[in-house]
Amino acid sequence: MKCFSRYLPYIFRPANTILSSSCHTEADIISTVEFNHTGELLATGDKGGRVVIFQREQESKNQIHRRGEYNVYSTFQSHEPEFDYLKSLEIEEKINKIRWLPQQNAAYFLLSTNDKTVKLWKVSERDKRPEGYNLKDEEGRLRDPATITTLRVPVLRPMDLMVEATPRRVFANAHTYHINSISVNSDYETYMSADDLRINLWNFEITNQSFNIVDIKPANMEELTEVITAAEFHPHHCNTFVYSSSKGTIRLCDMRASALCDRHTKFFEEPEDPSNRSFFSEIISSISDVKFSHSGRYIMTRDYLTVKVWDLNMENRPIETYQVHDYLRSKLCSLYENDCIFDKFECVWNGSDSVIMTGSYNNFFRMFDRNTKRDVTLEASRENSKPRAILKPRKVCVGGKRRKDEISVDSLDFSKKILHTAWHPSENIIAVAATNNLYIFQDKVN
């Protein structure tokens, strides 16, 4: 494992305007972060419906100390605010998830979704433009055919590089409830979208029809006891997927068994310790994120206080449990009052599935080495964002005498939270979203 306390930070912002943490607007808050399959591109979505794509500096790859540098590649408006007149409901433009498709040609493709609509975007470069039209003049106006006496052959002229983002498909009108997850299948022909009560399977070529593969909506909504919180396809088996619930359970489904996967193939649940039972038990056990390992052997889940790793062959308990911020257990009452207890933290694997990363409060993020069982707490802040600076591990003091380099649990800023993180698929480069700032860190190489 690399020494994660020695990450070199770079800071980016998800817009062309200069934003500071004291004057940002609600629309500038980053709501999702995702590397593409090669790690050359990094996409962020925000609450204003914008998608910002960063591209890795090509010349920085061979320079060890600069290999984590990314610059803005493209910015476009993915979703606009809408209004459902039948339900008198506003539909936010906020980007909930972004998922990349593997690159097949010179263009890039990605899926983005808000609460109701999924869009497939094509991002391509253009450095030539056609000139010499017969029916148009040089300014693009139509010419009178009667004035055309000779025919010209149009030619392509060089122009400044321009990156274009165009919507190729719009998948709408299939979700009654808010979409919380999208996942691209390993066959790259289909993907699924999940909301609170249903999961739909889409073909990339068909926008007006989807197949409902999970439906947990009861006939009587008063009998509703749980909702779907996250869902993901297996990285290698196109017939297998998992979804998590607000009750802290995970269901593994096989689409070969039946068209409607209401009956799970495997059911993962950890028995509750009666001694830890409290008023908040059900809330903090709700799973906010579920991720398959790259190998497909393990499932990682994040609830409010812990990250758990499950072996697909063992359903009765997780094989690993990591405490993210157990010092908040005594603060659950105040966290409930300020609604922080409902925050949805994500979790990510590194490229070799040996390290886990997830966020916390006070702009802290945590890393756990599965092999050495060591962990570290790091902070994403402007003070630490100087190039070539070294991140120092942070510690939270729960009680007793506080050391100089520690921070008291009562001093934590709960308005500063890291919900969204991403890890480069093959290198130790990470992206951390802290409110309206995007921090990119790379491990220090001597």
Tab-separated table of C-alpha atoms in Angstrom:
chain	number	residue	atom	x	y	z
A	1	MET	CA	0.000	0.000	0.000
A	2	LYS	CA	1.249	3.476	-0.809
A	3	CYS	CA	1.638	5.930	2.039
A	4	PHE	CA	-1.674	7.732	1.785
A	5	SER	CA	-0.593	10.352	4.300
A	6	ARG	CA	1.722	11.616	1.573
A	7	TYR	CA	-0.676	12.480	-1.220
A	8	LEU	CA	0.120	15.428	-3.458
A	9	PRO	CA	-2.987	17.611	-3.844
A	10	TYR	CA	-4.335	19.624	-6.733
A	11	ILE	CA	-7.559	21.587	-6.499
A	12	PHE	CA	-10.148	22.216	-9.213
A	13	ARG	CA	-13.551	23.861	-9.230
A	14	PRO	CA	-16.538	22.503	-11.172
A	15	ALA	CA	-17.118	25.654	-13.250
A	16	ASN	CA	-15.293	28.339	-15.171
A	17	THR	CA	-16.106	30.897	-12.497
A	18	ILE	CA	-13.839	31.231	-9.481
A	19	LEU	CA	-15.698	30.037	-6.441
A	20	SER	CA	-14.725	30.191	-2.796
A	21	SER	CA	-16.208	28.098	-0.043
A	22	SER	CA	-17.818	31.189	1.452
A	23	CYS	CA	-19.692	32.503	-1.602
A	24	HIS	CA	-20.771	29.489	-3.640
A	25	THR	CA	-24.384	28.981	-4.633
A	26	GLU	CA	-26.491	25.860	-4.135
A	27	ALA	CA	-26.203	25.075	-7.856
A	28	ASP	CA	-22.399	24.822	-7.618
A	29	ILE	CA	-22.400	21.954	-5.100
A	30	ILE	CA	-20.896	18.812	-6.643
A	31	SER	CA	-23.327	15.885	-6.529
A	32	THR	CA	-21.367	13.108	-8.290
A	33	VAL	CA	-17.787	12.277	-9.378
A	34	GLU	CA	-16.709	9.533	-11.804
A	35	PHE	CA	-13.499	8.504	-13.654
A	36	ASN	CA	-13.873	6.903	-17.060
A	37	HIS	CA	-12.539	3.375	-17.692
A	38	THR	CA	-9.017	4.559	-18.580
A	39	GLY	CA	-8.789	7.316	-15.994
A	40	GLU	CA	-7.966	9.855	-18.704
A	41	LEU	CA	-11.228	11.714	-18.066
A	42	LEU	CA	-12.968	12.682	-14.850
A	43	ALA	CA	-16.587	13.872	-14.852
A	44	THR	CA	-18.430	15.788	-12.150
A	45	GLY	CA	-22.106	16.701	-11.940
A	46	ASP	CA	-23.575	19.420	-9.774
A	47	LYS	CA	-26.893	20.555	-8.358
A	48	GLY	CA	-27.280	23.066	-11.177
A	49	GLY	CA	-27.556	20.257	-13.758
A	50	ARG	CA	-24.105	20.869	-15.231
A	51	VAL	CA	-21.541	18.247	-16.166
A	52	VAL	CA	-17.870	19.263	-16.123
A	53	ILE	CA	-15.333	16.905	-17.689
A	54	PHE	CA	-11.651	17.138	-16.801
A	55	GLN	CA	-8.934	15.659	-19.008
A	56	ARG	CA	-5.595	14.412	-17.803
A	57	GLU	CA	-2.627	16.443	-18.990
A	58	GLN	CA	-0.921	14.265	-21.598
A	59	GLU	CA	2.571	15.605	-20.939
A	60	SER	CA	2.153	15.054	-17.203
A	61	LYS	CA	1.943	11.256	-17.504
A	62	ASN	CA	5.702	10.849	-17.807
A	63	GLN	CA	6.428	13.364	-15.047
A	64	ILE	CA	6.015	11.602	-11.737
A	65	HIS	CA	5.157	14.670	-9.702
A	66	ARG	CA	2.598	15.967	-12.231
A	67	ARG	CA	0.889	12.789	-13.336
A	68	GLY	CA	-2.295	13.658	-11.435
A	69	GLU	CA	-2.930	16.973	-13.185
A	70	TYR	CA	-6.330	17.383	-14.849
A	71	ASN	CA	-7.674	20.417	-16.692
A	72	VAL	CA	-11.177	21.344	-17.833
A	73	TYR	CA	-12.002	19.530	-21.072
A	74	SER	CA	-15.707	20.248	-21.556
A	75	THR	CA	-18.631	21.811	-19.692
A	76	PHE	CA	-22.264	21.400	-20.671
A	77	GLN	CA	-25.763	21.687	-19.267
A	78	SER	CA	-27.063	18.145	-18.934
A	79	HIS	CA	-30.455	18.720	-17.275
A	80	GLU	CA	-32.788	21.672	-16.812
A	81	PRO	CA	-35.372	22.184	-14.057
A	82	GLU	CA	-38.799	20.878	-15.054
A	83	PHE	CA	-42.308	20.888	-13.670
A	84	ASP	CA	-44.699	17.938	-13.608
A	85	TYR	CA	-48.085	19.595	-14.074
A	86	LEU	CA	-50.035	16.401	-13.421
A	87	LYS	CA	-48.493	15.989	-9.964
A	88	SER	CA	-47.721	19.673	-9.303
A	89	LEU	CA	-44.151	18.602	-8.657
A	90	GLU	CA	-40.896	20.380	-9.396
A	91	ILE	CA	-38.183	18.177	-10.908
A	92	GLU	CA	-34.714	19.315	-9.902
A	93	GLU	CA	-31.920	19.604	-12.442
A	94	LYS	CA	-29.411	18.110	-9.957
A	95	ILE	CA	-27.203	15.369	-11.458
A	96	ASN	CA	-27.602	12.296	-9.252
A	97	LYS	CA	-25.209	9.940	-11.047
A	98	ILE	CA	-22.787	9.805	-13.977
A	99	ARG	CA	-21.614	6.550	-15.548
A	100	TRP	CA	-19.123	6.236	-18.411
A	101	LEU	CA	-19.349	3.743	-21.252
A	102	PRO	CA	-16.127	2.097	-22.484
A	103	GLN	CA	-14.608	4.031	-25.366
A	104	GLN	CA	-15.206	2.365	-28.748
A	105	ASN	CA	-13.969	5.111	-31.091
A	106	ALA	CA	-12.670	8.665	-30.956
A	107	ALA	CA	-15.772	9.887	-29.109
A	108	TYR	CA	-16.679	9.404	-25.457
A	109	PHE	CA	-20.116	8.415	-24.157
A	110	LEU	CA	-21.569	8.869	-20.699
A	111	LEU	CA	-24.913	8.505	-18.933
A	112	SER	CA	-26.182	11.237	-16.631
A	113	THR	CA	-29.405	11.281	-14.638
A	114	ASN	CA	-31.442	13.579	-12.458
A	115	ASP	CA	-34.452	12.416	-10.432
A	116	LYS	CA	-36.525	11.370	-13.455
A	117	THR	CA	-34.633	11.338	-16.751
A	118	VAL	CA	-31.490	9.530	-17.919
A	119	LYS	CA	-29.545	10.959	-20.872
A	120	LEU	CA	-26.827	9.439	-23.045
A	121	TRP	CA	-24.256	12.058	-24.066
A	122	LYS	CA	-21.656	11.932	-26.811
A	123	VAL	CA	-18.543	14.002	-26.196
A	124	SER	CA	-16.415	14.475	-29.311
A	125	GLU	CA	-13.684	16.706	-30.698
A	126	ARG	CA	-13.852	18.739	-33.888
A	127	ASP	CA	-10.842	20.461	-35.461
A	128	LYS	CA	-12.072	20.841	-39.072
A	129	ARG	CA	-15.032	22.609	-40.614
A	130	PRO	CA	-16.562	22.220	-44.094
A	131	GLU	CA	-16.389	25.135	-46.524
A	132	GLY	CA	-17.464	25.690	-50.116
A	133	TYR	CA	-21.169	24.836	-50.029
A	134	ASN	CA	-23.137	25.283	-53.239
A	135	LEU	CA	-26.517	26.240	-51.714
A	136	LYS	CA	-25.121	28.411	-48.901
A	137	ASP	CA	-22.862	31.443	-48.917
A	138	GLU	CA	-19.861	31.821	-46.603
A	139	GLU	CA	-22.077	33.201	-43.820
A	140	GLY	CA	-24.481	30.277	-43.986
A	141	ARG	CA	-27.355	32.042	-45.742
A	142	LEU	CA	-29.229	30.149	-48.473
A	143	ARG	CA	-28.401	31.214	-52.005
A	144	ASP	CA	-30.880	31.625	-54.837
A	145	PRO	CA	-30.467	28.477	-56.999
A	146	ALA	CA	-30.942	30.643	-60.099
A	147	THR	CA	-27.689	32.468	-59.327
A	148	ILE	CA	-25.623	29.273	-59.096
A	149	THR	CA	-23.666	28.846	-62.330
A	150	THR	CA	-20.876	26.516	-61.217
A	151	LEU	CA	-20.640	23.617	-58.830
A	152	ARG	CA	-18.031	23.550	-56.082
A	153	VAL	CA	-16.642	20.588	-54.164
A	154	PRO	CA	-16.833	21.305	-50.417
A	155	VAL	CA	-13.546	20.993	-48.540
A	156	LEU	CA	-12.578	20.614	-44.887
A	157	ARG	CA	-10.527	23.444	-43.392
A	158	PRO	CA	-8.566	23.288	-40.104
A	159	MET	CA	-10.074	25.148	-37.170
A	160	ASP	CA	-9.402	25.551	-33.456
A	161	LEU	CA	-10.149	22.402	-31.484
A	162	MET	CA	-13.706	22.381	-30.216
A	163	VAL	CA	-15.201	19.823	-27.819
A	164	GLU	CA	-18.893	19.178	-28.419
A	165	ALA	CA	-21.354	17.432	-26.103
A	166	THR	CA	-24.535	16.253	-27.811
A	167	PRO	CA	-27.438	14.244	-26.329
A	168	ARG	CA	-27.816	11.004	-28.305
A	169	ARG	CA	-30.609	9.375	-26.278
A	170	VAL	CA	-33.113	10.576	-23.687
A	171	PHE	CA	-34.661	7.883	-21.480
A	172	ALA	CA	-37.679	9.431	-19.779
A	173	ASN	CA	-41.105	8.712	-18.292
A	174	ALA	CA	-40.198	5.396	-16.665
A	175	HIS	CA	-39.787	6.355	-13.007
A	176	THR	CA	-42.493	7.455	-10.621
A	177	TYR	CA	-39.999	7.935	-7.813
A	178	HIS	CA	-36.568	9.547	-7.659
A	179	ILE	CA	-33.736	7.766	-9.470
A	180	ASN	CA	-30.881	6.991	-7.078
A	181	SER	CA	-28.665	4.709	-9.207
A	182	ILE	CA	-27.693	3.908	-12.765
A	183	SER	CA	-25.357	1.073	-13.739
A	184	VAL	CA	-23.995	0.006	-17.125
A	185	ASN	CA	-24.131	-3.727	-17.797
A	186	SER	CA	-21.016	-5.661	-18.770
A	187	ASP	CA	-22.627	-6.492	-22.119
A	188	TYR	CA	-22.521	-2.722	-22.868
A	189	GLU	CA	-25.880	-3.043	-24.602
A	190	THR	CA	-28.064	-2.448	-21.557
A	191	TYR	CA	-28.089	-0.507	-18.322
A	192	MET	CA	-30.376	-0.269	-15.325
A	193	SER	CA	-31.863	2.638	-13.434
A	194	ALA	CA	-33.175	2.311	-9.896
A	195	ASP	CA	-35.550	4.462	-7.889
A	196	ASP	CA	-36.989	4.014	-4.389
A	197	LEU	CA	-39.292	1.130	-5.330
A	198	ARG	CA	-38.401	-0.125	-8.805
A	199	ILE	CA	-35.456	-1.068	-10.987
A	200	ASN	CA	-35.747	-0.809	-14.772
A	201	LEU	CA	-33.595	-2.403	-17.480
A	202	TRP	CA	-32.954	-0.346	-20.630
A	203	ASN	CA	-31.443	-1.063	-24.013
A	204	PHE	CA	-29.232	1.791	-25.211
A	205	GLU	CA	-30.983	1.805	-28.593
A	206	ILE	CA	-34.555	1.939	-27.242
A	207	THR	CA	-35.720	5.049	-25.399
A	208	ASN	CA	-39.484	4.558	-25.256
A	209	GLN	CA	-39.549	1.210	-23.460
A	210	SER	CA	-37.835	-0.358	-20.458
A	211	PHE	CA	-38.284	-3.649	-18.622
A	212	ASN	CA	-39.182	-3.595	-14.952
A	213	ILE	CA	-36.920	-6.164	-13.268
A	214	VAL	CA	-37.542	-5.304	-9.592
A	215	ASP	CA	-40.730	-3.931	-8.069
A	216	ILE	CA	-41.064	-3.787	-4.277
A	217	LYS	CA	-44.043	-1.427	-4.207
A	218	PRO	CA	-46.774	-2.931	-1.989
A	219	ALA	CA	-50.423	-2.871	-3.050
A	220	ASN	CA	-51.080	-0.683	-0.019
A	221	MET	CA	-48.442	2.007	0.451
A	222	GLU	CA	-49.140	2.030	4.181
A	223	GLU	CA	-47.503	-1.392	4.297
A	224	LEU	CA	-44.224	-0.020	2.868
A	225	THR	CA	-41.348	-0.961	5.184
A	226	GLU	CA	-38.238	-0.374	3.065
A	227	VAL	CA	-36.993	1.347	-0.082
A	228	ILE	CA	-34.232	0.669	-2.588
A	229	THR	CA	-31.189	2.845	-1.874
A	230	ALA	CA	-28.608	1.714	-4.478
A	231	ALA	CA	-28.106	-0.848	-7.247
A	232	GLU	CA	-25.240	-2.083	-9.416
A	233	PHE	CA	-24.513	-4.689	-12.086
A	234	HIS	CA	-21.841	-7.330	-11.606
A	235	PRO	CA	-18.646	-6.220	-13.423
A	236	HIS	CA	-18.326	-9.473	-15.401
A	237	HIS	CA	-21.631	-11.394	-15.342
A	238	CYS	CA	-24.305	-9.543	-17.302
A	239	ASN	CA	-27.132	-11.497	-15.665
A	240	THR	CA	-26.254	-10.597	-12.066
A	241	PHE	CA	-26.909	-7.429	-10.078
A	242	VAL	CA	-27.325	-6.328	-6.474
A	243	TYR	CA	-29.479	-3.754	-4.769
A	244	SER	CA	-29.451	-2.468	-1.217
A	245	SER	CA	-32.273	-1.316	1.006
A	246	SER	CA	-32.988	1.141	3.797
A	247	LYS	CA	-33.177	-1.823	6.190
A	248	GLY	CA	-29.471	-2.530	5.752
A	249	THR	CA	-29.949	-5.606	3.556
A	250	ILE	CA	-28.459	-6.520	0.174
A	251	ARG	CA	-30.145	-8.700	-2.420
A	252	LEU	CA	-28.299	-10.461	-5.214
A	253	CYS	CA	-30.506	-11.193	-8.230
A	254	ASP	CA	-30.052	-13.360	-11.319
A	255	MET	CA	-31.992	-12.300	-14.403
A	256	ARG	CA	-31.776	-15.836	-15.786
A	257	ALA	CA	-34.089	-17.064	-13.037
A	258	SER	CA	-37.096	-14.950	-14.045
A	259	ALA	CA	-38.010	-11.811	-15.913
A	260	LEU	CA	-39.146	-10.094	-12.707
A	261	CYS	CA	-36.438	-10.487	-10.059
A	262	ASP	CA	-38.668	-10.038	-7.019
A	263	ARG	CA	-37.218	-13.242	-5.615
A	264	HIS	CA	-33.560	-12.774	-4.849
A	265	THR	CA	-30.867	-15.392	-5.375
A	266	LYS	CA	-28.918	-14.376	-2.269
A	267	PHE	CA	-29.804	-12.241	0.727
A	268	PHE	CA	-27.054	-10.541	2.746
A	269	GLU	CA	-27.907	-9.308	6.228
A	270	GLU	CA	-25.955	-8.953	9.433
A	271	PRO	CA	-27.838	-9.902	12.624
A	272	GLU	CA	-28.371	-6.893	14.850
A	273	ASP	CA	-26.650	-6.793	18.225
A	274	PRO	CA	-29.469	-6.258	20.776
A	275	SER	CA	-27.095	-4.359	23.068
A	276	ASN	CA	-26.603	-1.674	20.393
A	277	ARG	CA	-30.319	-1.258	19.688
A	278	SER	CA	-31.506	2.359	19.886
A	279	PHE	CA	-34.023	4.780	18.443
A	280	PHE	CA	-31.561	5.524	15.601
A	281	SER	CA	-30.654	1.918	14.750
A	282	GLU	CA	-32.906	1.671	11.705
A	283	ILE	CA	-31.767	5.025	10.317
A	284	ILE	CA	-28.023	4.409	10.653
A	285	SER	CA	-28.299	0.872	9.260
A	286	SER	CA	-29.723	2.149	5.957
A	287	ILE	CA	-27.233	1.450	3.163
A	288	SER	CA	-26.333	4.537	1.141
A	289	ASP	CA	-24.025	2.895	-1.419
A	290	VAL	CA	-23.214	-0.569	-2.753
A	291	LYS	CA	-20.262	-1.442	-5.008
A	292	PHE	CA	-18.971	-4.666	-6.516
A	293	SER	CA	-15.216	-5.136	-6.312
A	294	HIS	CA	-13.390	-5.056	-9.647
A	295	SER	CA	-12.852	-8.805	-9.338
A	296	GLY	CA	-16.587	-9.365	-8.785
A	297	ARG	CA	-15.902	-11.524	-5.707
A	298	TYR	CA	-16.889	-8.992	-3.046
A	299	ILE	CA	-19.569	-6.401	-2.348
A	300	MET	CA	-18.851	-3.217	-0.399
A	301	THR	CA	-21.628	-1.333	1.382
A	302	ARG	CA	-21.651	1.968	3.228
A	303	ASP	CA	-24.081	2.815	6.004
A	304	TYR	CA	-23.977	5.888	8.229
A	305	LEU	CA	-21.190	4.762	10.565
A	306	THR	CA	-19.423	1.876	8.822
A	307	VAL	CA	-18.129	0.346	5.601
A	308	LYS	CA	-18.658	-3.399	5.237
A	309	VAL	CA	-17.168	-5.911	2.811
A	310	TRP	CA	-19.215	-8.993	1.968
A	311	ASP	CA	-18.068	-12.189	0.290
A	312	LEU	CA	-20.575	-13.344	-2.329
A	313	ASN	CA	-20.291	-16.837	-0.875
A	314	MET	CA	-21.222	-15.818	2.693
A	315	GLU	CA	-24.596	-14.211	3.300
A	316	ASN	CA	-24.954	-14.232	7.101
A	317	ARG	CA	-22.348	-11.587	7.980
A	318	PRO	CA	-19.706	-9.341	6.379
A	319	ILE	CA	-16.122	-10.547	6.299
A	320	GLU	CA	-14.816	-7.057	7.124
A	321	THR	CA	-16.285	-4.081	8.985
A	322	TYR	CA	-14.564	-0.699	9.149
A	323	GLN	CA	-15.604	2.064	11.533
A	324	VAL	CA	-15.674	5.341	9.607
A	325	HIS	CA	-16.558	7.781	12.390
A	326	ASP	CA	-17.658	5.790	15.412
A	327	TYR	CA	-17.040	8.864	17.590
A	328	LEU	CA	-20.342	10.230	16.225
A	329	ARG	CA	-22.365	7.504	17.918
A	330	SER	CA	-22.816	9.726	20.967
A	331	LYS	CA	-23.891	12.622	18.714
A	332	LEU	CA	-26.720	10.839	16.883
A	333	CYS	CA	-29.408	12.868	18.629
A	334	SER	CA	-28.058	16.219	17.430
A	335	LEU	CA	-27.279	14.737	14.006
A	336	TYR	CA	-30.895	13.653	13.785
A	337	GLU	CA	-32.109	17.132	14.678
A	338	ASN	CA	-29.999	18.808	11.976
A	339	ASP	CA	-30.818	16.052	9.411
A	340	CYS	CA	-27.160	15.074	8.951
A	341	ILE	CA	-28.050	11.525	9.977
A	342	PHE	CA	-29.762	11.173	6.590
A	343	ASP	CA	-26.606	12.068	4.597
A	344	LYS	CA	-25.753	9.512	1.923
A	345	PHE	CA	-22.019	8.760	1.805
A	346	GLU	CA	-20.507	6.855	-1.115
A	347	CYS	CA	-17.589	4.412	-1.050
A	348	VAL	CA	-15.017	3.316	-3.656
A	349	TRP	CA	-12.407	0.618	-4.214
A	350	ASN	CA	-8.917	1.228	-5.500
A	351	GLY	CA	-7.904	-0.499	-8.737
A	352	SER	CA	-6.685	-3.678	-7.020
A	353	ASP	CA	-9.539	-3.907	-4.463
A	354	SER	CA	-6.974	-3.694	-1.643
A	355	VAL	CA	-7.929	-0.258	-0.317
A	356	ILE	CA	-11.308	1.310	0.452
A	357	MET	CA	-12.091	5.025	0.536
A	358	THR	CA	-15.139	6.860	1.854
A	359	GLY	CA	-16.037	10.320	3.150
A	360	SER	CA	-16.897	11.875	6.486
A	361	TYR	CA	-17.536	15.300	8.020
A	362	ASN	CA	-15.240	18.312	8.444
A	363	ASN	CA	-14.003	17.563	4.881
A	364	PHE	CA	-12.344	14.405	6.202
A	365	PHE	CA	-12.093	11.256	4.132
A	366	ARG	CA	-11.039	7.823	5.310
A	367	MET	CA	-8.911	5.080	3.755
A	368	PHE	CA	-8.714	1.471	4.906
A	369	ASP	CA	-6.034	-0.992	3.793
A	370	ARG	CA	-7.644	-4.431	3.685
A	371	ASN	CA	-4.312	-6.255	3.850
A	372	THR	CA	-2.535	-4.450	6.680
A	373	LYS	CA	-5.770	-3.363	8.441
A	374	ARG	CA	-4.276	0.115	8.779
A	375	ASP	CA	-6.425	3.177	8.243
A	376	VAL	CA	-5.872	6.895	7.878
A	377	THR	CA	-7.979	10.057	8.053
A	378	LEU	CA	-7.082	12.835	5.597
A	379	GLU	CA	-8.545	16.284	5.042
A	380	ALA	CA	-9.431	17.997	1.772
A	381	SER	CA	-9.083	21.724	2.337
A	382	ARG	CA	-7.703	24.824	0.662
A	383	GLU	CA	-4.915	25.004	3.230
A	384	ASN	CA	-3.703	21.579	2.059
A	385	SER	CA	-4.120	22.279	-1.646
A	386	LYS	CA	-0.728	23.788	-2.411
A	387	PRO	CA	1.103	21.819	-5.137
A	388	ARG	CA	3.603	19.304	-3.788
A	389	ALA	CA	2.251	19.727	-0.262
A	390	ILE	CA	2.028	16.608	1.868
A	391	LEU	CA	-1.258	15.661	3.474
A	392	LYS	CA	-0.934	14.970	7.165
A	393	PRO	CA	-3.127	12.399	8.899
A	394	ARG	CA	-5.846	13.905	11.075
A	395	LYS	CA	-7.128	12.518	14.355
A	396	VAL	CA	-10.359	13.211	16.220
A	397	CYS	CA	-10.226	13.467	19.994
A	398	VAL	CA	-13.278	11.916	21.654
A	399	GLY	CA	-12.589	12.706	25.291
A	400	GLY	CA	-9.842	13.501	27.748
A	401	LYS	CA	-6.892	15.736	27.015
A	402	ARG	CA	-6.608	16.834	23.407
A	403	ARG	CA	-3.228	16.768	21.719
A	404	LYS	CA	-1.963	19.632	19.614
A	405	ASP	CA	-2.547	17.923	16.257
A	406	GLU	CA	-5.979	16.526	17.169
A	407	ILE	CA	-9.413	18.026	16.643
A	408	SER	CA	-12.207	17.697	19.170
A	409	VAL	CA	-15.361	15.882	18.089
A	410	ASP	CA	-17.307	18.944	19.279
A	411	SER	CA	-15.361	21.141	16.846
A	412	LEU	CA	-16.258	19.168	13.721
A	413	ASP	CA	-18.022	21.172	11.022
A	414	PHE	CA	-20.993	19.096	9.864
A	415	SER	CA	-21.743	21.486	7.003
A	416	LYS	CA	-18.459	20.402	5.401
A	417	LYS	CA	-18.937	16.839	4.258
A	418	ILE	CA	-17.398	14.571	1.629
A	419	LEU	CA	-20.183	12.481	0.154
A	420	HIS	CA	-18.679	11.776	-3.284
A	421	THR	CA	-15.281	10.301	-4.119
A	422	ALA	CA	-13.667	8.461	-7.042
A	423	TRP	CA	-10.499	6.414	-7.537
A	424	HIS	CA	-8.496	6.162	-10.763
A	425	PRO	CA	-9.043	2.648	-12.208
A	426	SER	CA	-5.340	1.736	-12.304
A	427	GLU	CA	-3.293	4.375	-10.453
A	428	ASN	CA	-3.246	5.928	-7.002
A	429	ILE	CA	-4.999	9.111	-8.067
A	430	ILE	CA	-8.178	10.042	-6.210
A	431	ALA	CA	-10.855	12.691	-6.651
A	432	VAL	CA	-12.698	14.101	-3.654
A	433	ALA	CA	-15.696	16.435	-3.877
A	434	ALA	CA	-15.997	18.881	-0.983
A	435	THR	CA	-19.070	21.072	-1.458
A	436	ASN	CA	-18.234	23.125	-4.576
A	437	ASN	CA	-14.554	22.183	-4.761
A	438	LEU	CA	-13.002	19.185	-6.468
A	439	TYR	CA	-9.676	18.035	-5.041
A	440	ILE	CA	-7.433	15.615	-6.898
A	441	PHE	CA	-4.641	13.876	-4.995
A	442	GLN	CA	-1.892	11.546	-6.105
A	443	ASP	CA	0.398	9.430	-3.961
A	444	LYS	CA	3.863	10.790	-3.323
A	445	VAL	CA	6.642	8.972	-5.151
A	446	ASN	CA	10.150	9.553	-3.824
